[in-house]
Structures are given as C-alpha cells and as structure tokens.
XYZ file of C-alpha atoms in Angstrom:
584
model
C 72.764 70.021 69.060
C 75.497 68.745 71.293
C 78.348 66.608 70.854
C 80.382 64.400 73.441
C 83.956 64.316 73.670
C 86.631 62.931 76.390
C 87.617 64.968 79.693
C 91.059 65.802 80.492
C 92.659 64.248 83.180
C 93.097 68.546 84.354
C 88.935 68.699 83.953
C 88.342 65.500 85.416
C 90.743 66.456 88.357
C 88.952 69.862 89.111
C 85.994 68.001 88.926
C 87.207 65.582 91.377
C 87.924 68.806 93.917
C 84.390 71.091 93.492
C 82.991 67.360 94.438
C 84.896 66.988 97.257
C 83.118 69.255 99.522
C 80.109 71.461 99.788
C 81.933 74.857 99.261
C 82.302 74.425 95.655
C 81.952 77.822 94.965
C 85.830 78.889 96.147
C 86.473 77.853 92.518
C 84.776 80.377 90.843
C 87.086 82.973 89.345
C 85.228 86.694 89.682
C 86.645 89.538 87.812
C 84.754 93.356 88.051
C 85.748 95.181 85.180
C 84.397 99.240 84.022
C 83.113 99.414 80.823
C 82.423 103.035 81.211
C 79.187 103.771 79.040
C 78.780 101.410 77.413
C 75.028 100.034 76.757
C 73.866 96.841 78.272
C 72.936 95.429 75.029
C 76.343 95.519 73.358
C 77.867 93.854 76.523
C 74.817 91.267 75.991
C 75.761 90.798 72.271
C 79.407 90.830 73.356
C 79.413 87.736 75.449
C 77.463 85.810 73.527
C 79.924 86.302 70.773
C 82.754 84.663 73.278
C 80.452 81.663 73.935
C 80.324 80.873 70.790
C 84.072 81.487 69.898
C 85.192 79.392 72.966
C 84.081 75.403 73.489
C 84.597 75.689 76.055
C 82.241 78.206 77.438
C 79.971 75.912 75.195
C 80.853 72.828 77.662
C 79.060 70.888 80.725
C 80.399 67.535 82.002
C 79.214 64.328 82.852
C 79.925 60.964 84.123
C 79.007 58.158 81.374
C 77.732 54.989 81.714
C 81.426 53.225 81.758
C 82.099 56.183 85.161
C 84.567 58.029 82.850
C 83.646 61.911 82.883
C 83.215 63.536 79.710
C 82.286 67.075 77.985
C 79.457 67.431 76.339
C 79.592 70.668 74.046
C 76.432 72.298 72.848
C 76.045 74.859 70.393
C 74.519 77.596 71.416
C 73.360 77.490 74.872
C 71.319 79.839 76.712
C 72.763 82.796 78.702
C 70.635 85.155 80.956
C 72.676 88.368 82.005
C 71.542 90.035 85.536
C 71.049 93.459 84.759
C 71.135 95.688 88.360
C 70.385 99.712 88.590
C 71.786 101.246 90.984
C 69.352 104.475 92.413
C 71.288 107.829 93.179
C 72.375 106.640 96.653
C 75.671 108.029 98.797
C 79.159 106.380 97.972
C 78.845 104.243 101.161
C 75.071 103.177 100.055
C 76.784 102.622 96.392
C 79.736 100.429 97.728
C 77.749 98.192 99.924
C 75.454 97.465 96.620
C 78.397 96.749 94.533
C 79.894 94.141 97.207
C 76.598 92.750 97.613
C 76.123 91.750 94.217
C 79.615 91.017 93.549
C 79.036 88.582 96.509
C 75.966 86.843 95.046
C 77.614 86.262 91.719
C 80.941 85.272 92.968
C 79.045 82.551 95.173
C 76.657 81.366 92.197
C 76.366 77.417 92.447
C 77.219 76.158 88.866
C 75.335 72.754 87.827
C 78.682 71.528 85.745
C 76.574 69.670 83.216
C 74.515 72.313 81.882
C 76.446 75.416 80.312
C 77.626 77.765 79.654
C 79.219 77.635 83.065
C 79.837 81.734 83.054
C 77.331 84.124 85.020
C 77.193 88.051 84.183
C 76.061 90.664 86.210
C 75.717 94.244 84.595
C 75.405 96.973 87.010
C 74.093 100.220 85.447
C 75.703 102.977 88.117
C 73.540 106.448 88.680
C 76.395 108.851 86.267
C 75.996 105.978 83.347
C 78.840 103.802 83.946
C 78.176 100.105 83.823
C 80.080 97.613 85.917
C 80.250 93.961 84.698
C 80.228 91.204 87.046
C 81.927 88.270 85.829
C 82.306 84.943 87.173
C 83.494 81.411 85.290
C 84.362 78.466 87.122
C 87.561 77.180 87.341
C 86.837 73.799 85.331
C 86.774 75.674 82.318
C 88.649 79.137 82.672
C 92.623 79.075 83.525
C 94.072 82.977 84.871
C 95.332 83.146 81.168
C 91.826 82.436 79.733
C 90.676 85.361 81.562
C 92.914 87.620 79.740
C 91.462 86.717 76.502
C 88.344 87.431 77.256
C 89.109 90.719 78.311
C 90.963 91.516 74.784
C 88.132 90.175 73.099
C 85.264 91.769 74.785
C 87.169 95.020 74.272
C 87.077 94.466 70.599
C 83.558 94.299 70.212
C 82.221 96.617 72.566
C 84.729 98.649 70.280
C 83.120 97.165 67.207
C 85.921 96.104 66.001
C 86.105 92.587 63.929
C 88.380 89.506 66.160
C 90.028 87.129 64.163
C 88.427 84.238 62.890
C 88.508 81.074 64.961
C 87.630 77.566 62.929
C 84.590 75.912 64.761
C 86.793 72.986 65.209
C 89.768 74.933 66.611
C 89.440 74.177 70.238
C 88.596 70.422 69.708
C 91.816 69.964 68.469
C 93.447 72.213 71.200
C 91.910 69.506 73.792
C 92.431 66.683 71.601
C 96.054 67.322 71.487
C 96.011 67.730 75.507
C 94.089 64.355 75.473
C 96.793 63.038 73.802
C 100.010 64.618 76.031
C 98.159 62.677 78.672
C 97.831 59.531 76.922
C 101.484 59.711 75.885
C 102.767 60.471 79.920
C 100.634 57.651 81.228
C 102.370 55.468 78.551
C 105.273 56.083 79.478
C 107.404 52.867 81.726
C 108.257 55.515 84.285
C 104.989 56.262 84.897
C 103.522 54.186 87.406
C 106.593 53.732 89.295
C 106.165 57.743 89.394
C 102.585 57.692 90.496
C 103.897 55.367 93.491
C 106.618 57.283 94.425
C 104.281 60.368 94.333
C 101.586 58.892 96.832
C 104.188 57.400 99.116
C 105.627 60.903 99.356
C 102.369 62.744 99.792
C 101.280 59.991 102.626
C 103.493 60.898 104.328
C 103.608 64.721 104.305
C 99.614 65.068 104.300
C 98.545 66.485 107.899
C 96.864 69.307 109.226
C 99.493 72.204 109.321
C 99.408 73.498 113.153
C 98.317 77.446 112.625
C 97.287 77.648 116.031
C 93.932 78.358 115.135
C 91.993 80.290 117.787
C 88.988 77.357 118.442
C 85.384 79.529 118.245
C 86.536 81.863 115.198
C 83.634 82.918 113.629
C 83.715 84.713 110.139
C 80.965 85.083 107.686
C 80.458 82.339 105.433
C 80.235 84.619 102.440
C 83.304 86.096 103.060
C 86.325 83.655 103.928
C 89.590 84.636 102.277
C 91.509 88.441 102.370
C 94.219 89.656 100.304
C 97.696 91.347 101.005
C 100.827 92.464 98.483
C 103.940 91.615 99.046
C 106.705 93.591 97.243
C 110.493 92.938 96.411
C 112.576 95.584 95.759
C 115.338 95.361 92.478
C 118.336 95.308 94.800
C 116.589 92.279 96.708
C 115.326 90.475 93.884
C 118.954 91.008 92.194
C 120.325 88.843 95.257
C 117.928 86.203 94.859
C 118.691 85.835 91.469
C 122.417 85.597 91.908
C 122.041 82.752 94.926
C 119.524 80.980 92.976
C 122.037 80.768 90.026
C 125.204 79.729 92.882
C 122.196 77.165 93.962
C 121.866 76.239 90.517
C 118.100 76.954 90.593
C 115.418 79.566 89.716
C 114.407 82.409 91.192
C 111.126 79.894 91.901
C 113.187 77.336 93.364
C 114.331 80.258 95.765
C 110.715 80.879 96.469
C 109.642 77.300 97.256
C 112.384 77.100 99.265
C 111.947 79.798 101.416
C 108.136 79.714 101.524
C 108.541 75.709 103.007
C 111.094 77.317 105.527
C 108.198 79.662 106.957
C 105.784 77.457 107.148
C 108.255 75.131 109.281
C 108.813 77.859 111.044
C 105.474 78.805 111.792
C 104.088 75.368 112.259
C 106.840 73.214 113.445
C 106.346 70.535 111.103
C 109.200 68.792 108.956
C 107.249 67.541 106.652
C 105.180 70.017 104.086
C 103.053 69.860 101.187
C 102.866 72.900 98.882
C 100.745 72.968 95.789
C 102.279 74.521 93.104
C 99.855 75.489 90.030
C 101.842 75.258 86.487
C 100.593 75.880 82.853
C 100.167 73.418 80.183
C 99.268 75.050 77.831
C 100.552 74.917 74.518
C 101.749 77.661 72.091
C 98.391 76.922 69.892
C 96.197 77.754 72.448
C 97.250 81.010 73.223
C 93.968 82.703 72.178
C 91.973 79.755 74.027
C 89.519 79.878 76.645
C 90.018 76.508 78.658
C 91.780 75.134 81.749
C 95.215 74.524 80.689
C 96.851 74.444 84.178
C 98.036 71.455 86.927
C 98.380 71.308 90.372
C 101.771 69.233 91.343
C 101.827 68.982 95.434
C 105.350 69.137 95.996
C 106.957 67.349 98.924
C 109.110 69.532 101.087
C 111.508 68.017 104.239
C 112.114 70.618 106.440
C 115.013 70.343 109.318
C 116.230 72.354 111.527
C 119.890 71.677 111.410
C 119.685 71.338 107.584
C 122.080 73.791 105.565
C 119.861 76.554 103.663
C 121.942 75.278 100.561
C 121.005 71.961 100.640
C 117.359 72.618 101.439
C 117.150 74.954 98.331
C 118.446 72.010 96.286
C 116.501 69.202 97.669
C 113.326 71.279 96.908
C 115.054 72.208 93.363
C 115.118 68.616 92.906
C 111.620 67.373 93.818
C 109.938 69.977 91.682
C 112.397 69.387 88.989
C 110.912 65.482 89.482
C 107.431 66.906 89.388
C 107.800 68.782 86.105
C 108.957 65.459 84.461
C 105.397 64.376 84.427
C 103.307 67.906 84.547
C 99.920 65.976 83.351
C 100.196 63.345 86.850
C 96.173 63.745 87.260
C 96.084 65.048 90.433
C 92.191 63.791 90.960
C 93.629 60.155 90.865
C 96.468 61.439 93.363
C 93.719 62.947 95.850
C 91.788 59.463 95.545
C 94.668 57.118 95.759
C 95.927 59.019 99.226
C 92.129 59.741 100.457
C 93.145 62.634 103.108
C 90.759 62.104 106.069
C 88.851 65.398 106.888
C 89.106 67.459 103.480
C 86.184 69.064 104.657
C 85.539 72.671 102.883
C 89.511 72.303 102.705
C 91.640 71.597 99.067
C 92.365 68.165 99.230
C 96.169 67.234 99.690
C 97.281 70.393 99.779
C 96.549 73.311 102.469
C 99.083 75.792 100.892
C 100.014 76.938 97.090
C 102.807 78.860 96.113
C 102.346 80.071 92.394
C 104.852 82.235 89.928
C 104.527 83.927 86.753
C 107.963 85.169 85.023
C 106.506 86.656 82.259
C 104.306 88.949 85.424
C 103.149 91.983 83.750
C 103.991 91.324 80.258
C 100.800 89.152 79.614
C 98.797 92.151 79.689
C 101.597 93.333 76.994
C 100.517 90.220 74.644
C 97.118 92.155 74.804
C 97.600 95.871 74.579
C 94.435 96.516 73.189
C 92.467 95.863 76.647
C 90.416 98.858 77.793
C 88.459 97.471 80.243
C 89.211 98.817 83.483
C 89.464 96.327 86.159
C 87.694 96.954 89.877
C 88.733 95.230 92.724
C 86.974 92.333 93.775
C 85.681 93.427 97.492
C 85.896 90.375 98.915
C 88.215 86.738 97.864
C 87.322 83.081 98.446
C 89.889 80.415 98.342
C 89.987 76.666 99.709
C 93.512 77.273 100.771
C 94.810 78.092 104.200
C 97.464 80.352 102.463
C 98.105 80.638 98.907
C 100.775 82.902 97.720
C 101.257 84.110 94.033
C 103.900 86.200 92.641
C 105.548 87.472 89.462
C 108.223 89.480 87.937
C 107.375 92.945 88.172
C 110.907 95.144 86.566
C 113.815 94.329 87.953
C 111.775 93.433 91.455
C 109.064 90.755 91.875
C 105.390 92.087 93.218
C 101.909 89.625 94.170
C 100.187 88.989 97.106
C 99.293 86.369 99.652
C 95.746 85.112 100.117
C 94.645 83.631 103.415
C 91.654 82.135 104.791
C 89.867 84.554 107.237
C 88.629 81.288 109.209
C 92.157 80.706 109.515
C 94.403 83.888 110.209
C 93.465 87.199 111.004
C 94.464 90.183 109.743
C 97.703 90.604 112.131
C 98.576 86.769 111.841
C 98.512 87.184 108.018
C 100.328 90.310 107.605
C 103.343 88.710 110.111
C 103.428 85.888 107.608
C 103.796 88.044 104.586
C 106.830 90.576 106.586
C 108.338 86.911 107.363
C 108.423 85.493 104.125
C 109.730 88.866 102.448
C 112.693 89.131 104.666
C 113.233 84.904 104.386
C 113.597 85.546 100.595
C 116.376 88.264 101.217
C 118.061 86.282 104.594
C 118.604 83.053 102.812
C 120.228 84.616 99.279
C 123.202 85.164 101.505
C 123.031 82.067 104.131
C 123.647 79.246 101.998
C 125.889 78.136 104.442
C 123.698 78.669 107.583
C 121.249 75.877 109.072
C 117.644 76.826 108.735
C 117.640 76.872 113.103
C 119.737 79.947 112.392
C 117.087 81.964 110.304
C 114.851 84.408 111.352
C 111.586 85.171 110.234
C 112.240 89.359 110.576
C 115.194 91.368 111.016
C 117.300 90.397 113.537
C 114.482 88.901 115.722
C 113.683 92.805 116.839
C 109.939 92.458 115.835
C 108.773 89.492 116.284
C 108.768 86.667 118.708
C 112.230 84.412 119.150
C 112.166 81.101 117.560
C 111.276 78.547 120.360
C 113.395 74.821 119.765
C 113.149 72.010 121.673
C 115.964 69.578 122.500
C 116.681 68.420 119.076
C 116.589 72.035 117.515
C 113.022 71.984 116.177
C 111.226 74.732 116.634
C 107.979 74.178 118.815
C 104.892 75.281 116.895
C 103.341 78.038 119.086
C 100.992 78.969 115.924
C 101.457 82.105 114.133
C 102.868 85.170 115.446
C 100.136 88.307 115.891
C 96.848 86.147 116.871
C 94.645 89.126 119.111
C 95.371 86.435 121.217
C 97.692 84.141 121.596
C 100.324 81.998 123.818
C 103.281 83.499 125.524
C 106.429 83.600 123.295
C 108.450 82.256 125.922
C 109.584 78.558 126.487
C 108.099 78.315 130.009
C 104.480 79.823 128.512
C 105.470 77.430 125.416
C 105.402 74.854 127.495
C 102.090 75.475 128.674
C 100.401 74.941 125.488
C 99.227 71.601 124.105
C 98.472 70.432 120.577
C 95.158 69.163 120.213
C 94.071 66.032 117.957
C 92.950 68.951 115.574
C 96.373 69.875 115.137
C 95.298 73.162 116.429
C 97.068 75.053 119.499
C 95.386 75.241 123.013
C 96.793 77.943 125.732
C 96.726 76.342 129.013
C 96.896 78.504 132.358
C 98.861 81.571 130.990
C 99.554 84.030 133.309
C 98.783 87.052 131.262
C 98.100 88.086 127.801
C 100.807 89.953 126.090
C 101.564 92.437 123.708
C 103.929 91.765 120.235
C 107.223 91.734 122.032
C 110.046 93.703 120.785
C 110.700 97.468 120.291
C 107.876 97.960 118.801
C 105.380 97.328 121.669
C 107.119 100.258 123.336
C 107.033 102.826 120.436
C 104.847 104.458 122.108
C 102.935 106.684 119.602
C 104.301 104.469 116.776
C 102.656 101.856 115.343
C 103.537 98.485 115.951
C 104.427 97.478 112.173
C 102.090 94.857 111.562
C 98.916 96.680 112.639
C 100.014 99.621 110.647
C 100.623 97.825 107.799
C 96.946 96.671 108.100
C 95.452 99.937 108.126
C 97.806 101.080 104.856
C 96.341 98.657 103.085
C 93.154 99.607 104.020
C 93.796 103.548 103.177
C 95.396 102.338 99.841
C 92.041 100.911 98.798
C 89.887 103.311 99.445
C 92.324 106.226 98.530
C 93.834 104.151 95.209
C 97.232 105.471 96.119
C 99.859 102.902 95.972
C 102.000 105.017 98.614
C 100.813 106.607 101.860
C 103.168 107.763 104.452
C 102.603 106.798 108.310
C 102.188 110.596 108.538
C 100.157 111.875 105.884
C 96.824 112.891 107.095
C 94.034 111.243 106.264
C 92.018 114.461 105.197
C 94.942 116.084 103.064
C 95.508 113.191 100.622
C 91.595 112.819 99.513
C 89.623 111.521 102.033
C 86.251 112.687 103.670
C 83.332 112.453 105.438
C 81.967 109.742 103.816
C 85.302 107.889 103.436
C 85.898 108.280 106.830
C 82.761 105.851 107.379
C 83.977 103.901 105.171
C 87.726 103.581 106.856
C 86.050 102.650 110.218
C 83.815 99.944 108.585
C 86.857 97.892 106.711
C 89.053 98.163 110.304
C 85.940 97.150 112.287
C 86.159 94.296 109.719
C 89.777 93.404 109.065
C 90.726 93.430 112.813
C 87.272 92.476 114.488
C 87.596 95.045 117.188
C 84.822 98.259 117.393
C 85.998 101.359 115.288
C 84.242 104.179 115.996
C 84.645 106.948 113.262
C 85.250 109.504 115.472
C 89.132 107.420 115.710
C 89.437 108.623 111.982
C 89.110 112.354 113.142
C 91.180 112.078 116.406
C 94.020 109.833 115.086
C 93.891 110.901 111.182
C 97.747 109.368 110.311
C 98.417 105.740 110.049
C 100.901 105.907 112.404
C 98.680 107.291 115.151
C 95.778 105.303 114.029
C 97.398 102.114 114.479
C 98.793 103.051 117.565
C 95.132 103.764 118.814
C 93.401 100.303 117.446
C 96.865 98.736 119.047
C 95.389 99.809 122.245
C 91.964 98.693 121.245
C 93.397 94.983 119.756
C 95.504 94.519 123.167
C 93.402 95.605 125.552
C-alpha cells in the first residue's frame, strides 16, 4: 500500500541539487557507530522498527503528471542489511576493510523513488564487536534526524519500549511545513523578495579563484578531508562582546569574518556563502525528515571598508534572508542557472553553518550508547564548508574541504587564518579590512598583495606544494585563467612558506605540523599531543607506525617511508623532515 502526498519546497529543492550533477552521492550522510556485541539480528529488527516509526524513511519521490514532485509513502518497504565478517587479520589489514566498506556504503547510488532511502552495513569484527554502517540521504535525513535515530536504536537494542508515535504523526509534521510554505509564498513581499534575491545572487555567482593547481588528481572515492578548528573561552568571550557593540550574533561575527577570508584568499568582492538553517518546528523534535534550508547569502567585500560596517552589512542581509527561511532554493538555482555546476553545489561554492545549542543536543538524548567511529573518509560538493558550535564558554567544529580543491597545507592555512580573523576583527571595528591579517602579525604567512585601488590580488591560497611567489613582482607574473583558476608564469624559483618559520630549522613550520597532529590524534585518540612527545611513549607501535606513514603519504601526497616514523618520532621533528620532503 502506498499513499501520495505533496513535496516540500526543502525536498523538492534537494531534489533539484542530487539532479544537478552526476556525483549525487556527496549527499549521503554516513555515520559508523559501535554497538559492541550486540547480535546482527536485533540491529536487523531494530531498524526496521525506525522505518516504520519514521515516514519518512517510508518515502520515495516522484515527478507527476502536472511536473510537480511528490512523496509517495509506502508501508512497509523492503530493507536488505549487508552483513560483512571480518577474518582475524592485523589492525592495518582490519582498518583498510573497515574504510573499504565504509566507502562502498557511503557512495551507494539511491534510486529516490523507491525506499526506504537508508542502506546498513553490519560489520561483525574478529573479538565480537559489530560495527554498523549507516548511510541516509540527505532528502530525507536533516543532522538532527540523525540524532534520533541514534536514541532510538539504543532503546531497542536495549529492549527497552520508545514512545508511541500515531501513524499519522509525521503527515501532519509535513503538512504543517507544506503549509509555512504556502503561507511565505503568499505573502505581497514575496516575489519582490525572490527578485531581489536572484538579482543579488547574479551578480555574486562566479568561480571563487583558489588557485587551483591545473592536473590535481585525487581519487574519485575520496574527495573531501576534515580539520577542527578550536576557540578558546577568552577568545570566544571577545567575540561575543564585539558582536553585541556590532549589535549582532556571535554568527553574524562568523559570517563576517569567514567572507573576509575568502576575499582575502581569492580577491573577489563579491561572495556567496551558503548558510544551512533549521526549520523545524518544536513538534517535530522526535522526527526523522529534512527540516533544514539553504539561504545563499550575498556578501560585498572591500578593501577600504571599515570591519564595523562590513559586520553589519552582512548582519543585515542574513537578517533579510531569515525573513523568508522557506525561499525554495531549487527555484533560486533554476531562476539564476549558474553555467558549469558541474559535480559542484549549485550557487554556492562555500557554507558556513552554526549550532548554539553545540553539544547540548546530545544532552536532549542522554540515553545514547552507541559509540560513534569516525568516518575514514568525507565527501562534500563544497569547495569549503565550515561548521561550528558552542562548545563551554569557547566554540569548537571543523572545516571540510574538497581534496580536488586544496591540499592538506592549503586547507590547514585557511583554518589558522580564519581562527585568528575571528579574534583580529573583535577588536578592529574601526580598522578597514586592507588592514587585517590573515595570521599574527603577518610573521607566518605570506603579506597581503594590493593593487592600486587596495584590493588584494588573488595569488590563490597560501601553502599549495607549489605555488606562485608571494611577492608583487612574482605576483605579477601570474595570470588568471578563464577558469578562474591561477597560472604561474616564468617564476624564477620555487619557494619555501616565508616567514620565521621556514628558518626554524628543526622546528616545524606550523602548518605542516599541524597536519601531522591531526594525523597522530586519529590514530592515537588523544585530543592533545605535544610537538615533543614521542611517538612510541604515548601508545604507538609497529603496526601504527605503518599506519602513520600511510595517512601522511596520503594527506600530503609526498612518499613516507616508515622508517621517518622511527628516525623523526616527535611531531616537531617529523614535520620538519616531510618539510624537506614537501619543498624539495
């Protein structure tokens, strides 16, 4: 039995965007989560339960007859769950398994008319723990969605009874959603709205200028890496008190600042950032479903623009945005129509997201017990997409980036420049945005490079393995292409980062070490590693040695022998060694 019901303009969008392009799977969402011992058949049982609590794990779409797109909701349809053993192999052996299957489910092609549109993956480990693979594409899973399934699958592998839901409860959710919509698009202000909208993103869409190196290969299985970015108390405490002397948010801030590096780093004026916001209502709390928008925000960068009047231009276009949080963003990408979307998200390259409630939504759901595993690899269909939260007094997240885009160095640069932006511009509301830097006082990094007017002259980003002189004359040198992408013409030599740094000698230049922390903190799951701990004394081995020299190999695309583990065993002197090895 099925029955047929109206899409929301937020379905219909998202529909809109895994049709634009061939890479539809970037918008599956892939969780791992540990559920220790327990057996295969009461995970089975367990989400079958939560497709038939949650419609929308019940739901497939379609285009009717009339070219409108609607759900059709079955009642029961059929799941198969992949069950995997894993044989009594080494960890490396046991690792590579784990990423191989996490990468085959994470890049499962979901037919979005026949449900449920959620693929499980049980892998039975060698001591008895089970891993489950979980993937659900976006279209019908929000982040928030994921974090009642987690509650609820932890209740019933617990045996424990979940509240009742009526069968009807999640019609009414969407029905009610359906009906915010309606009510917007009503409105008189609307379509004068929608105008202004497309007008504005007209004229901001264009390919940012990363200066991507042309001939980049990465693996098509693997295109996007993470990194954290952290903000102390103190820091976040300043932020706070200049957003409230802005007379914004602590988001606002964000925005702001985030629009400012991108300027920096690209040269452009004119941005487009996509910021993701919830719609969901207080109702739908314990509801699987996409509740959540994408508003491309507009921002107007300038060089010899005061920092405070930047942060309130940008406080005012989002504030415009969130007038209208339903605008359907499908009819947005087709009324502008960017040329080349390509395997890219359409309209928008970059996303800046926020959560203020951060950690406290795992609070609303104490009871969780599954254990969550990182995911060893990301996807993503933006260039850069950076999400953060309230974490304490501080605020804590992480950038994601697009291998095919940045490496490793280029991305960690990025997240050092927007951490110390966020800080620098709490107390330079006075200052013009020419005056900021994108580290402390322009010691590590490259200077900013204007031209006559003041603009800086987009060089691409800082920390490419190779890359353009930092210096007007070798600035000069360079061309943009029609690609928007950077091309070094005759350069007299390659060079090192400039700055201090590149003459530390035995110390690591800070971006490369950062890279190999992170690296350490994953396979170590320690949170803090000193650049001299050694290697050996703080858990590592044989074994995770390998393993070191494999991730490096593959972060930084140089050759890491593992015999660097043993002769450089501290981050500092290991970074200093693959420094040699990245420079030449």
């Amino acid at each position: 039995m099925t029955r047929t019901a109206d899409a929301t303009s937020l379905e219909t969008s998202l529909w809109v965007v895994a049709n634009s392009s061939d890479d539809a799977t970037a918008l599956n969402l892939t969780r791992i989560y540990d559920v220790g011992g327990a057996r295969p058949e009461m995970v089975d049982a367990a989400l079958r339960t939560l497709i038939r609590r949650h419609e929308a794990l019940r739901t497939g779409f379609e285009v009717s007859t009339d070219g409108t797109l609607v759900r059709r909701v079955h009642d029961d349809p059929p799941m198969d769950v992949r069950r995997i053993r894993i044989a009594e192999w080494d960890a490396t052996e046991t690792e590579h398994t784990i990423a191989s299957a996490t990468r085959l489910a994470a890049q499962h092609r979901f037919d979005l008319s026949h449900p449920p549109l959620m693929r499980a993956t049980l892998l039975t480990l060698s001591e008895g723990r089970t891993l489950l693979l979980l993937t659900i594409h976006h279209i019908v899973a929000d982040g928030w969605s994921f974090s009642v399934v987690e509650a609820e699958m932890t209740s019933l592998l617990r045996c424990t009874d979940l509240p009742p839901r009526p069968a009807d409860a999640d019609g009414e959710i969407f029905d009610r959603l359906i009906a915010r919509e309606r009510r917007e698009r009503a409105l008189s202000t609307f379509p004068a709205a929608f105008a202004t909208r497309v007008a504005e993103l007209e004229a901001s869409v264009s390919p940012l200028q990363f200066g991507v190196l042309p001939g980049r290969e990465v693996p098509n299985d693997v295109n996007a890496e993470r990194l954290s970015i952290i903000i102390g108390d103190a820091s976040a405490a300043r932020m706070l008190r200049a957003a409230r002397t802005y007379r914004t948010t602590l988001f606002g801030m964000i925005l702001a600042a985030f629009g400012v590096l991108m300027y920096k780093l690209s040269g452009q004026r004119r941005l487009l950032v996509g910021v993701p916001i919830s719609v969901r209502e207080p109702s739908a709390a314990d509801a699987v479903g996409l509740f959540a928008n994408l508003l491309p925000i507009s921002i107007h960068v300038q060089g010899d623009r005061r920092v405070a009047d930047l942060v309130a231009a940008t406080r005012d276009r989002l504030l415009d945005a969130l007038e209208m949080p339903l605008m359907p963003f499908g009819e947005l990408v087709r009324a502008v129509d960017p040329s080349g979307a390509g395997d890219a998200h359409p309209l928008c390259q970059v996303a800046v997201s926020w959560e203020e409630f951060g950690a406290s939504r795992g609070a609303a759901f104490a009871a969780t017990t599954l254990v969550p595993v990182t995911v060893p690899f990301a996807q993503s269909r933006f260039a850069v997409h950076v999400a953060l939260y309230r974490s304490g007094g501080g605020i804590a997240g992480e950038i994601l980036y697009r291998r095919d885009i940045l490496d490793a160095l280029a991305a960690t640069r990025l997240v050092e420049g927007l951490e110390h932006l966020l800080v620098e511009m709490a107390d330079a509301g006075d200052a013009v945005v020419g005056a900021l830097r994108l580290c402390p006082n322009n010691l590590d990094g490259p200077p900013d490079i204007v031209d006559a007017d003041g603009q800086p002259v987009p060089c691409g980003l800082p920390g490419f393995l190779h890359r353009i002189d930092a210096s007007p004359a070798d600035c000069a040198r360079a061309r943009q292409r029609p690609d928007g992408r950077v091309e070094r013409l005759a350069s007299p030599r390659e060079i090192a980062p400039t700055g201090p740094a590149a003459l530390m000698g035995d110390n690591a230049p800070p971006a490369l070490a950062r890279v190999v922390a992170a690296v350490w903190a994953e396979l170590l799951s320690r949170n803090h590693i000193g650049l001299d701990e050694n290697f050996f004394s703080i858990g590592g081995h044989s074994l995770l040695a390998l393993q070191l020299a494999a991730r490096l190999r593959d972060r930084l695309n140089v050759p890491v022998s593992p015999r660097l583990i043993y002769a450089a065993p501290t981050i500092r002197r290991m970074a200093a060694s693959l420094h040699t090895a990245v420079v030449g």
